Amino acid sequence: MSGDGPPPTGLEQLRAAAFGPDRQPHIGDVLGMEVVSLAEGAVVFALRAEPRFANYSGTMHGGVCATLLDSVMGCAVHSALGPGLTCTALEIKVNFVRPVVPGGARLVAEGRTIHVGRTIATAEGTVRDERDRLIAHGTGTHLVQPR
């Protein structure tokens, strides 16, 4: 966004990062994440459980689900921030409920804010498979600071 006018809100920043003409590469590109929806305090991303995400036991590496949850929780918080602010994760907690066999199934992650304060924000997230079964869920604590 140009220097004319007020700084963008967190939601405006996310929309520009996801769809803007000057979009920069990010972690979602590495994993093939798709932005399904962006709203204030809630985001939905999806990705395919590709064979390249397998670990040595033949299931999807847990770090992929953890990264997906980190992304939706952080972006949910970011989407709720006012102009000139950003956030960074202080900690995330991930619970894995069932394994994923990486064969191309679409996983959908939803992130929602729980609390957004002046310096600390919390969020929760879920990852579900194509049959709407819970794969993983988590929570995150984020530091809110000037951009």
Short mmCIF file of C-alpha atoms in Angstrom, two decimals, residues 80-143:
data_model
loop_
_atom_site.label_atom_id
_atom_site.label_comp_id
_atom_site.label_asym_id
_atom_site.label_seq_id
_atom_site.Cartn_x
_atom_site.Cartn_y
_atom_site.Cartn_z
CA ALA A 80 -7.75 -8.48 13.97
CA LEU A 81 -5.00 -5.88 14.45
CA GLY A 82 -5.37 -2.19 13.88
CA PRO A 83 -3.28 -0.03 11.54
CA GLY A 84 0.49 -0.08 12.02
CA LEU A 85 0.57 -3.27 14.12
CA THR A 86 1.92 -6.76 13.52
CA CYS A 87 2.32 -9.91 15.58
CA THR A 88 4.71 -12.77 16.10
CA ALA A 89 4.16 -16.15 17.75
CA LEU A 90 5.51 -16.50 21.28
CA GLU A 91 4.42 -20.13 21.60
CA ILE A 92 2.17 -22.67 19.95
CA LYS A 93 0.74 -25.91 21.32
CA VAL A 94 -0.31 -28.60 18.87
CA ASN A 95 -2.32 -31.76 19.58
CA PHE A 96 -2.28 -34.45 16.89
CA VAL A 97 -5.46 -36.52 16.85
CA ARG A 98 -4.99 -38.86 13.88
CA PRO A 99 -2.32 -39.49 11.26
CA VAL A 100 -2.62 -38.43 7.64
CA VAL A 101 -1.43 -40.68 4.83
CA PRO A 102 0.06 -38.26 2.28
CA GLY A 103 -1.83 -39.16 -0.88
CA GLY A 104 -3.19 -35.79 -1.95
CA ALA A 105 -6.11 -35.40 0.47
CA ARG A 106 -7.15 -31.79 1.05
CA LEU A 107 -6.66 -30.57 4.61
CA VAL A 108 -8.51 -27.47 5.79
CA ALA A 109 -7.27 -25.38 8.70
CA GLU A 110 -9.29 -22.75 10.51
CA GLY A 111 -7.79 -20.17 12.84
CA ARG A 112 -9.79 -17.95 15.22
CA THR A 113 -8.82 -15.32 17.75
CA ILE A 114 -9.65 -15.95 21.37
CA HIS A 115 -8.34 -12.67 22.79
CA VAL A 116 -6.59 -9.70 21.22
CA GLY A 117 -5.08 -7.29 23.71
CA ARG A 118 -2.65 -4.39 23.36
CA THR A 119 0.45 -6.58 23.69
CA ILE A 120 -0.68 -10.22 23.86
CA ALA A 121 -3.17 -12.12 21.70
CA THR A 122 -4.31 -15.74 21.78
CA ALA A 123 -5.80 -17.89 19.06
CA GLU A 124 -6.98 -21.44 18.41
CA GLY A 125 -6.93 -23.55 15.31
CA THR A 126 -8.10 -26.86 13.86
CA VAL A 127 -7.07 -29.01 10.91
CA ARG A 128 -9.69 -31.30 9.35
CA ASP A 129 -9.59 -33.75 6.47
CA GLU A 130 -11.97 -34.11 3.51
CA ARG A 131 -14.34 -36.20 5.64
CA ASP A 132 -14.42 -33.41 8.27
CA ARG A 133 -12.46 -35.54 10.74
CA LEU A 134 -10.29 -33.66 13.20
CA ILE A 135 -6.59 -34.18 12.40
CA ALA A 136 -4.98 -31.70 14.80
CA HIS A 137 -5.85 -28.71 16.95
CA GLY A 138 -3.83 -26.11 18.75
CA THR A 139 -3.52 -22.82 20.53
CA GLY A 140 -1.09 -19.96 20.16
CA THR A 141 0.08 -16.92 22.07
CA HIS A 142 1.26 -13.93 20.03
CA LEU A 143 3.13 -10.72 20.78
#
